[in-house]
């Protein structure tokens, strides 16, 4: 049947036999090539004592293991490499993986040369944080069940409430690799029909989903508008700081509370996305705030957002406007700033007073000051002869004007040395 296909398997027989020697041999051989194994150690850096055994840098991700249906003996040198060199999920110690016996790097010398390669960990507990299940013969089944399990009709579920499981999840012989910290409040994502989810161990996730107006008690924050099936993509790094300690209960993304998020929407409304500042007083017609917008948009939220172009430019372009809104200040630091516009208003969108042209204004002031100087010079020496008697030979008011004009720091000096002109800002 394996050779001819299902369509031909019933020809000449109403119930094909699987007990012939040939087929039975193939099934037995297949069983020997696919086995379940428990990870006992993993090599992730050059400090591992078995670094040389696994091939040094070529052995990154190599696991040591024990077969699940055997005791933990005789596996000191048995190791397996990742099955997929492009997409890898490195298992933790005590997680279960599937091993495949497949051709290895020595097949050039021997066509029968095979080694084990492993797939990503089995979802024993169906939880993204970890799915470890230590060997009951060494750890103690009763201890496991008392601390980490809750009985159900069809088996057990892992619902840790005591803060940790005390299961060894790190390398037993390489302290430099022991960085995994178990957190019992990491929640899986709530799925909706048709979703494709990729979840990390610490609350990172990528959802390829859609508007899903589900009637579940756990609902998402983006499906109150649009139609079922409208696509949405959500990249999330870290769940909210304050979450339920019941890490086995699913949650949904929250753009306002998750540590960092990128949303690519179609016709969803991100109702929880209240931005830091919705001050749009410079607009005659303010834009729709992000939490009410129901057309395609890209929303990014984090404590800080940094955009850097290392060798060229950052170009921002918009059909209507580019709005900058903040509760603090807008700071622009550059060696040069250029603004090209037919209408620039400062202080308010209703500003009507025009800015003076500095150079032309200085020239007009110079001319006006020169005329005043000439007039004051004449008035200074004016004689007054009331009733034929000299009343005064000096006009003090005109003299004071001349002093203000001609002194070292006077009006003419300041006009001529360009001290009134801006050194950095130019207008047309």
Short mmCIF file of C-alpha atoms in Angstrom, two decimals:
data_model
loop_
_atom_site.label_atom_id
_atom_site.label_comp_id
_atom_site.label_asym_id
_atom_site.label_seq_id
_atom_site.Cartn_x
_atom_site.Cartn_y
_atom_site.Cartn_z
CA UNK A 1 0.00 0.00 0.00
CA UNK A 2 2.85 2.40 0.81
CA UNK A 3 4.28 1.91 -2.69
CA UNK A 4 1.10 2.09 -4.77
CA UNK A 5 -0.96 4.55 -2.80
CA UNK A 6 -4.31 4.42 -1.07
CA UNK A 7 -6.25 4.48 -4.33
CA UNK A 8 -4.80 1.12 -5.36
CA UNK A 9 -4.57 -0.43 -1.92
CA UNK A 10 -8.04 -2.00 -2.07
CA UNK A 11 -7.69 -3.66 -5.45
CA UNK A 12 -8.17 -7.41 -5.06
CA UNK A 13 -8.78 -7.16 -1.34
CA UNK A 14 -11.48 -5.58 0.79
CA UNK A 15 -9.19 -5.28 3.82
CA UNK A 16 -5.48 -4.83 3.06
CA UNK A 17 -3.12 -6.73 5.32
CA UNK A 18 -0.39 -4.99 7.32
CA UNK A 19 1.08 -8.17 8.72
CA UNK A 20 3.20 -9.29 5.79
CA UNK A 21 6.90 -9.52 6.43
CA UNK A 22 7.76 -6.65 4.10
CA UNK A 23 5.29 -4.15 5.56
CA UNK A 24 5.93 -5.25 9.13
CA UNK A 25 9.65 -4.71 8.60
CA UNK A 26 9.03 -1.18 7.31
CA UNK A 27 6.86 -0.32 10.29
CA UNK A 28 9.41 -1.74 12.72
CA UNK A 29 12.19 0.19 11.01
CA UNK A 30 10.12 3.38 11.17
CA UNK A 31 9.58 2.92 14.89
CA UNK A 32 13.29 2.62 15.48
CA UNK A 33 13.97 5.85 13.58
CA UNK A 34 11.49 8.05 15.49
CA UNK A 35 11.78 8.07 19.25
CA UNK A 36 10.79 10.37 22.11
CA UNK A 37 13.62 11.58 24.33
CA UNK A 38 14.03 13.72 27.42
CA UNK A 39 16.70 16.43 27.26
CA UNK A 40 19.33 15.95 29.95
CA UNK A 41 21.70 18.72 28.82
CA UNK A 42 22.23 21.19 25.99
CA UNK A 43 25.33 22.88 24.55
CA UNK A 44 24.87 26.59 23.90
CA UNK A 45 28.36 28.05 24.30
CA UNK A 46 32.06 27.20 24.31
CA UNK A 47 32.18 26.78 28.09
CA UNK A 48 30.34 23.49 28.06
CA UNK A 49 32.60 20.57 29.13
CA UNK A 50 31.43 18.55 26.10
CA UNK A 51 32.11 21.35 23.64
CA UNK A 52 34.69 19.31 21.73
CA UNK A 53 32.49 16.20 21.58
CA UNK A 54 29.64 17.92 19.70
CA UNK A 55 31.89 19.67 17.15
CA UNK A 56 32.57 23.01 18.83
CA UNK A 57 30.73 25.87 17.09
CA UNK A 58 29.12 23.45 14.66
CA UNK A 59 27.54 21.73 17.62
CA UNK A 60 25.65 24.74 19.00
CA UNK A 61 22.24 23.49 20.13
CA UNK A 62 23.33 19.86 20.52
CA UNK A 63 21.33 18.07 23.18
CA UNK A 64 22.16 15.08 25.34
CA UNK A 65 19.18 12.92 26.08
CA UNK A 66 17.61 9.82 27.54
CA UNK A 67 14.85 7.83 25.87
CA UNK A 68 11.52 8.41 27.55
CA UNK A 69 10.71 4.69 27.73
CA UNK A 70 14.11 3.78 29.19
CA UNK A 71 16.04 4.59 32.32
CA UNK A 72 18.55 7.41 32.38
CA UNK A 73 21.63 5.31 31.74
CA UNK A 74 24.20 4.93 29.01
CA UNK A 75 23.66 8.32 27.36
CA UNK A 76 26.81 10.20 28.33
CA UNK A 77 27.98 10.58 24.72
CA UNK A 78 24.66 10.38 22.87
CA UNK A 79 23.71 13.73 21.42
CA UNK A 80 21.39 15.08 18.73
CA UNK A 81 21.46 18.22 16.61
CA UNK A 82 18.56 20.50 15.60
CA UNK A 83 16.55 19.15 12.67
CA UNK A 84 16.10 22.58 11.06
CA UNK A 85 19.16 24.81 10.81
CA UNK A 86 17.10 27.88 9.84
CA UNK A 87 14.31 27.81 12.42
CA UNK A 88 15.22 26.64 15.91
CA UNK A 89 13.56 26.41 19.30
CA UNK A 90 16.21 25.26 21.73
CA UNK A 91 14.74 22.97 24.38
CA UNK A 92 15.22 23.26 28.11
CA UNK A 93 16.54 20.46 30.26
CA UNK A 94 13.73 17.97 31.06
CA UNK A 95 11.65 18.92 28.03
CA UNK A 96 10.61 16.13 25.65
CA UNK A 97 11.64 16.14 21.98
CA UNK A 98 11.15 13.81 19.02
CA UNK A 99 14.36 12.30 17.62
CA UNK A 100 14.68 11.28 13.97
CA UNK A 101 17.42 8.94 12.80
CA UNK A 102 18.59 10.56 9.54
CA UNK A 103 21.70 10.75 7.32
CA UNK A 104 24.43 12.82 8.93
CA UNK A 105 27.63 14.59 7.86
CA UNK A 106 29.48 11.27 7.53
CA UNK A 107 27.22 9.92 4.76
CA UNK A 108 29.93 10.76 2.21
CA UNK A 109 32.08 8.03 3.73
CA UNK A 110 29.23 5.66 4.48
CA UNK A 111 25.77 5.83 2.97
CA UNK A 112 24.38 4.13 6.06
CA UNK A 113 25.79 6.73 8.46
CA UNK A 114 22.96 8.17 10.54
CA UNK A 115 22.52 10.34 13.62
CA UNK A 116 19.61 11.65 15.63
CA UNK A 117 18.14 15.07 14.90
CA UNK A 118 15.49 16.66 17.10
CA UNK A 119 12.36 18.73 16.55
CA UNK A 120 11.23 21.49 18.88
CA UNK A 121 9.93 20.46 22.32
CA UNK A 122 6.63 18.65 22.63
CA UNK A 123 3.81 20.68 24.15
CA UNK A 124 3.35 18.38 27.13
CA UNK A 125 1.55 21.13 29.04
CA UNK A 126 0.60 23.16 25.97
CA UNK A 127 2.30 26.22 27.49
CA UNK A 128 4.82 28.52 25.77
CA UNK A 129 6.97 29.14 28.88
CA UNK A 130 8.19 25.57 29.27
CA UNK A 131 6.93 22.01 28.87
CA UNK A 132 9.36 20.15 31.08
CA UNK A 133 8.47 16.80 32.57
CA UNK A 134 11.38 15.26 34.49
CA UNK A 135 11.95 11.54 34.80
CA UNK A 136 9.46 10.33 37.44
CA UNK A 137 11.89 7.62 38.58
CA UNK A 138 14.47 10.22 39.61
CA UNK A 139 12.29 13.19 40.52
CA UNK A 140 9.36 11.45 42.13
CA UNK A 141 5.95 11.24 40.50
CA UNK A 142 4.14 12.01 43.75
CA UNK A 143 6.21 15.15 44.26
CA UNK A 144 5.40 16.32 40.73
CA UNK A 145 1.71 15.75 41.13
CA UNK A 146 1.52 17.42 44.52
CA UNK A 147 3.30 20.57 43.39
CA UNK A 148 2.51 21.09 39.74
CA UNK A 149 -0.57 19.24 38.63
CA UNK A 150 -4.31 19.35 38.82
CA UNK A 151 -6.27 16.23 37.98
CA UNK A 152 -8.79 16.37 35.14
CA UNK A 153 -11.04 13.80 33.56
CA UNK A 154 -8.48 12.92 30.89
CA UNK A 155 -5.23 13.36 32.75
CA UNK A 156 -3.39 16.19 34.46
CA UNK A 157 -2.84 19.88 33.79
CA UNK A 158 -0.02 22.03 35.09
CA UNK A 159 -1.27 24.87 37.30
CA UNK A 160 1.58 26.12 39.46
CA UNK A 161 0.54 28.37 42.32
CA UNK A 162 3.47 28.09 44.73
CA UNK A 163 5.89 30.36 42.85
CA UNK A 164 8.02 27.69 41.14
CA UNK A 165 8.19 24.03 40.24
CA UNK A 166 11.74 23.27 41.45
CA UNK A 167 12.28 21.40 38.16
CA UNK A 168 15.82 21.61 36.81
CA UNK A 169 15.60 23.49 33.49
CA UNK A 170 19.22 24.55 32.96
CA UNK A 171 22.43 22.71 32.13
CA UNK A 172 23.58 20.61 35.09
CA UNK A 173 27.29 20.97 34.26
CA UNK A 174 27.73 24.37 32.59
CA UNK A 175 26.90 27.33 34.89
CA UNK A 176 27.58 29.85 32.10
CA UNK A 177 24.42 28.63 30.36
CA UNK A 178 22.16 28.71 33.38
CA UNK A 179 20.18 31.81 32.53
CA UNK A 180 16.64 30.48 32.19
CA UNK A 181 14.41 31.80 34.96
CA UNK A 182 11.09 30.09 35.48
CA UNK A 183 8.14 32.48 35.83
CA UNK A 184 4.81 31.00 36.76
CA UNK A 185 2.86 34.12 35.74
CA UNK A 186 3.67 33.91 32.01
CA UNK A 187 0.37 33.54 30.17
CA UNK A 188 -0.27 31.92 26.79
CA UNK A 189 -2.15 33.90 24.17
CA UNK A 190 -5.86 33.35 23.70
CA UNK A 191 -6.38 32.01 20.15
CA UNK A 192 -9.22 32.90 17.82
CA UNK A 193 -10.49 30.96 14.84
CA UNK A 194 -8.00 30.93 11.98
CA UNK A 195 -5.11 32.49 13.94
CA UNK A 196 -1.46 31.61 13.36
CA UNK A 197 0.48 32.22 16.57
CA UNK A 198 4.18 32.24 17.37
CA UNK A 199 4.91 32.55 21.10
CA UNK A 200 8.18 32.92 22.97
CA UNK A 201 8.88 31.75 26.50
CA UNK A 202 8.61 35.16 28.21
CA UNK A 203 5.50 36.78 26.77
CA UNK A 204 6.78 37.57 23.28
CA UNK A 205 4.40 36.78 20.45
CA UNK A 206 3.52 37.24 16.82
CA UNK A 207 -0.13 36.89 15.86
CA UNK A 208 -1.34 36.57 12.28
CA UNK A 209 -5.02 36.99 13.07
CA UNK A 210 -8.20 38.74 12.07
CA UNK A 211 -11.21 40.51 13.47
CA UNK A 212 -12.85 37.83 15.61
CA UNK A 213 -16.07 38.80 17.36
CA UNK A 214 -15.92 35.86 19.70
CA UNK A 215 -18.38 35.15 22.49
CA UNK A 216 -15.67 33.76 24.75
CA UNK A 217 -15.20 35.18 28.24
CA UNK A 218 -11.65 36.14 27.13
CA UNK A 219 -11.87 38.54 24.23
CA UNK A 220 -9.42 40.65 22.28
CA UNK A 221 -9.26 44.44 22.16
CA UNK A 222 -9.44 44.93 18.41
CA UNK A 223 -12.66 43.30 17.17
CA UNK A 224 -15.38 45.79 18.12
CA UNK A 225 -15.34 47.25 14.58
CA UNK A 226 -14.96 45.86 11.07
CA UNK A 227 -15.98 42.41 9.97
CA UNK A 228 -14.88 38.94 10.98
CA UNK A 229 -11.93 38.03 8.79
CA UNK A 230 -10.37 41.51 8.48
CA UNK A 231 -6.62 40.78 8.83
CA UNK A 232 -4.42 42.03 11.65
CA UNK A 233 -0.78 41.36 12.56
CA UNK A 234 0.46 41.96 16.10
CA UNK A 235 4.08 41.82 17.26
CA UNK A 236 4.32 41.95 21.05
CA UNK A 237 7.39 41.89 23.29
CA UNK A 238 6.42 41.24 26.90
CA UNK A 239 3.06 41.01 28.62
CA UNK A 240 1.91 43.70 31.11
CA UNK A 241 3.86 44.01 34.36
CA UNK A 242 0.73 43.49 36.42
CA UNK A 243 -1.00 40.29 35.37
CA UNK A 244 -2.80 37.50 37.12
CA UNK A 245 -0.47 35.01 38.87
CA UNK A 246 -2.53 32.22 37.31
CA UNK A 247 -0.19 31.71 34.39
CA UNK A 248 -2.20 28.89 32.84
CA UNK A 249 -5.11 31.20 31.91
CA UNK A 250 -4.76 32.74 28.41
CA UNK A 251 -4.70 36.49 27.85
CA UNK A 252 -4.91 38.74 24.81
CA UNK A 253 -2.62 41.54 23.69
CA UNK A 254 -3.06 45.04 25.10
CA UNK A 255 -1.24 47.72 23.12
CA UNK A 256 -1.35 50.17 26.01
CA UNK A 257 -0.08 47.82 28.74
CA UNK A 258 2.22 45.36 26.93
CA UNK A 259 5.88 46.34 27.18
CA UNK A 260 6.40 46.96 23.44
CA UNK A 261 4.04 46.42 20.52
CA UNK A 262 3.64 46.90 16.78
CA UNK A 263 0.15 46.58 15.30
CA UNK A 264 -0.59 46.36 11.58
CA UNK A 265 -4.33 46.76 11.23
CA UNK A 266 -6.87 46.72 8.43
CA UNK A 267 -10.28 47.87 9.73
CA UNK A 268 -9.90 47.28 13.46
CA UNK A 269 -10.31 49.90 16.17
CA UNK A 270 -7.57 49.84 18.81
CA UNK A 271 -9.86 51.03 21.56
CA UNK A 272 -7.27 50.69 24.36
CA UNK A 273 -4.63 52.70 22.47
CA UNK A 274 -4.72 56.01 24.32
CA UNK A 275 -1.60 57.84 23.21
CA UNK A 276 0.52 59.91 25.60
CA UNK A 277 -0.69 63.24 24.17
CA UNK A 278 -3.77 64.06 22.14
CA UNK A 279 -3.02 67.79 21.97
CA UNK A 280 -3.88 68.90 18.42
CA UNK A 281 -4.59 72.63 18.92
CA UNK A 282 -2.51 73.59 15.89
CA UNK A 283 -5.04 71.83 13.64
CA UNK A 284 -8.06 73.58 12.15
CA UNK A 285 -9.59 70.10 11.79
CA UNK A 286 -7.91 67.77 14.32
CA UNK A 287 -7.03 64.24 13.16
CA UNK A 288 -8.97 61.22 14.39
CA UNK A 289 -7.22 59.96 17.51
CA UNK A 290 -5.57 56.52 17.14
CA UNK A 291 -8.03 54.81 19.49
CA UNK A 292 -10.98 55.78 17.26
CA UNK A 293 -9.42 55.27 13.84
CA UNK A 294 -10.92 52.33 11.91
CA UNK A 295 -8.93 52.43 8.69
CA UNK A 296 -5.59 50.64 8.07
CA UNK A 297 -2.88 51.98 10.35
CA UNK A 298 0.44 50.94 11.91
CA UNK A 299 0.61 51.60 15.62
CA UNK A 300 3.82 51.36 17.67
CA UNK A 301 3.86 51.65 21.45
CA UNK A 302 6.67 51.42 24.01
CA UNK A 303 8.30 53.50 26.75
CA UNK A 304 10.70 54.84 24.14
CA UNK A 305 10.72 54.66 20.36
CA UNK A 306 14.01 55.23 18.54
CA UNK A 307 14.27 55.45 14.75
CA UNK A 308 17.79 55.73 13.36
CA UNK A 309 19.14 55.90 9.83
CA UNK A 310 22.83 55.00 10.14
CA UNK A 311 24.00 56.09 6.70
CA UNK A 312 21.19 57.97 4.95
CA UNK A 313 17.96 59.78 5.82
CA UNK A 314 14.70 59.38 7.71
CA UNK A 315 11.92 60.46 5.38
CA UNK A 316 8.46 61.11 6.81
CA UNK A 317 5.72 61.61 4.26
CA UNK A 318 1.97 62.02 4.67
CA UNK A 319 -0.94 62.95 2.40
CA UNK A 320 -2.59 65.25 4.96
CA UNK A 321 -0.23 66.23 7.76
CA UNK A 322 2.53 65.14 10.10
CA UNK A 323 1.51 65.85 13.66
CA UNK A 324 3.84 66.18 16.64
CA UNK A 325 2.02 66.16 19.96
CA UNK A 326 3.64 65.96 23.39
CA UNK A 327 3.00 66.98 26.96
CA UNK A 328 6.61 68.17 27.11
CA UNK A 329 8.69 69.95 24.51
CA UNK A 330 9.67 69.43 20.88
CA UNK A 331 13.45 69.69 20.60
CA UNK A 332 15.31 69.86 17.28
CA UNK A 333 19.11 69.80 17.36
CA UNK A 334 20.96 69.99 14.05
CA UNK A 335 23.84 71.77 12.35
CA UNK A 336 21.27 73.29 9.99
CA UNK A 337 17.47 73.46 9.86
CA UNK A 338 15.53 74.21 6.70
CA UNK A 339 11.78 74.82 6.53
CA UNK A 340 10.14 75.41 3.16
CA UNK A 341 6.50 76.47 3.27
CA UNK A 342 4.12 79.03 1.83
CA UNK A 343 2.43 79.57 5.18
CA UNK A 344 4.29 79.41 8.52
CA UNK A 345 2.41 80.32 11.70
CA UNK A 346 4.07 80.46 15.12
CA UNK A 347 2.29 80.43 18.46
CA UNK A 348 -1.15 79.63 17.08
CA UNK A 349 -2.88 78.47 13.92
CA UNK A 350 -4.66 81.88 14.02
CA UNK A 351 -1.43 83.94 14.08
CA UNK A 352 -1.73 86.93 11.68
CA UNK A 353 1.22 89.24 12.46
CA UNK A 354 4.07 89.08 9.95
CA UNK A 355 7.74 88.55 10.84
CA UNK A 356 10.00 91.45 9.80
CA UNK A 357 12.84 90.95 7.34
CA UNK A 358 15.87 91.54 9.54
CA UNK A 359 18.40 92.90 7.03
CA UNK A 360 15.92 95.27 5.38
CA UNK A 361 14.64 96.45 8.77
CA UNK A 362 18.22 97.22 9.87
CA UNK A 363 18.83 99.32 6.76
CA UNK A 364 15.62 101.27 7.33
CA UNK A 365 16.60 101.86 10.97
CA UNK A 366 20.04 103.07 9.85
CA UNK A 367 18.45 105.60 7.51
CA UNK A 368 16.01 106.75 10.18
CA UNK A 369 18.79 107.05 12.78
CA UNK A 370 20.92 109.07 10.37
CA UNK A 371 18.08 111.51 9.74
CA UNK A 372 17.45 111.90 13.48
CA UNK A 373 21.18 112.47 14.00
CA UNK A 374 21.26 115.26 11.40
CA UNK A 375 18.21 116.91 12.93
CA UNK A 376 19.63 116.68 16.45
CA UNK A 377 22.92 118.19 15.28
CA UNK A 378 21.13 121.23 13.97
CA UNK A 379 18.94 121.59 17.03
CA UNK A 380 21.88 121.23 19.41
CA UNK A 381 23.49 124.56 18.42
CA UNK A 382 20.26 126.51 17.92
CA UNK A 383 20.38 129.99 19.58
CA UNK A 384 17.41 131.59 21.26
CA UNK A 385 17.36 135.43 21.48
CA UNK A 386 14.12 136.38 23.19
CA UNK A 387 13.83 140.24 23.53
CA UNK A 388 17.36 140.55 22.08
CA UNK A 389 19.05 138.63 24.93
CA UNK A 390 20.76 135.22 24.45
CA UNK A 391 18.65 132.74 26.47
CA UNK A 392 20.56 129.54 25.72
CA UNK A 393 23.46 128.35 23.65
CA UNK A 394 22.86 124.54 23.95
CA UNK A 395 19.77 122.33 23.41
CA UNK A 396 20.15 119.55 26.04
CA UNK A 397 17.43 117.37 24.52
CA UNK A 398 19.11 117.26 21.14
CA UNK A 399 22.45 116.66 22.86
CA UNK A 400 21.11 113.60 24.66
CA UNK A 401 19.81 112.19 21.35
CA UNK A 402 23.24 112.61 19.79
CA UNK A 403 24.86 110.86 22.76
CA UNK A 404 22.53 107.84 22.39
CA UNK A 405 23.32 107.66 18.70
CA UNK A 406 27.10 108.25 18.74
CA UNK A 407 28.31 106.55 21.95
CA UNK A 408 30.49 103.41 21.78
CA UNK A 409 27.51 101.16 22.51
CA UNK A 410 25.00 103.50 20.93
CA UNK A 411 22.35 102.94 18.30
CA UNK A 412 24.59 103.41 15.25
CA UNK A 413 27.26 101.10 16.66
CA UNK A 414 24.76 98.28 17.24
CA UNK A 415 23.18 98.74 13.83
CA UNK A 416 26.53 98.67 12.05
CA UNK A 417 28.00 95.61 13.80
CA UNK A 418 24.95 93.38 13.00
CA UNK A 419 24.44 92.51 16.68
CA UNK A 420 20.68 92.69 16.17
CA UNK A 421 20.68 90.05 13.42
CA UNK A 422 20.15 86.34 14.16
CA UNK A 423 23.23 84.25 13.46
CA UNK A 424 21.24 81.08 12.67
CA UNK A 425 17.71 81.87 11.47
CA UNK A 426 16.90 83.22 8.01
CA UNK A 427 13.57 84.07 6.41
CA UNK A 428 12.44 85.20 2.99
#
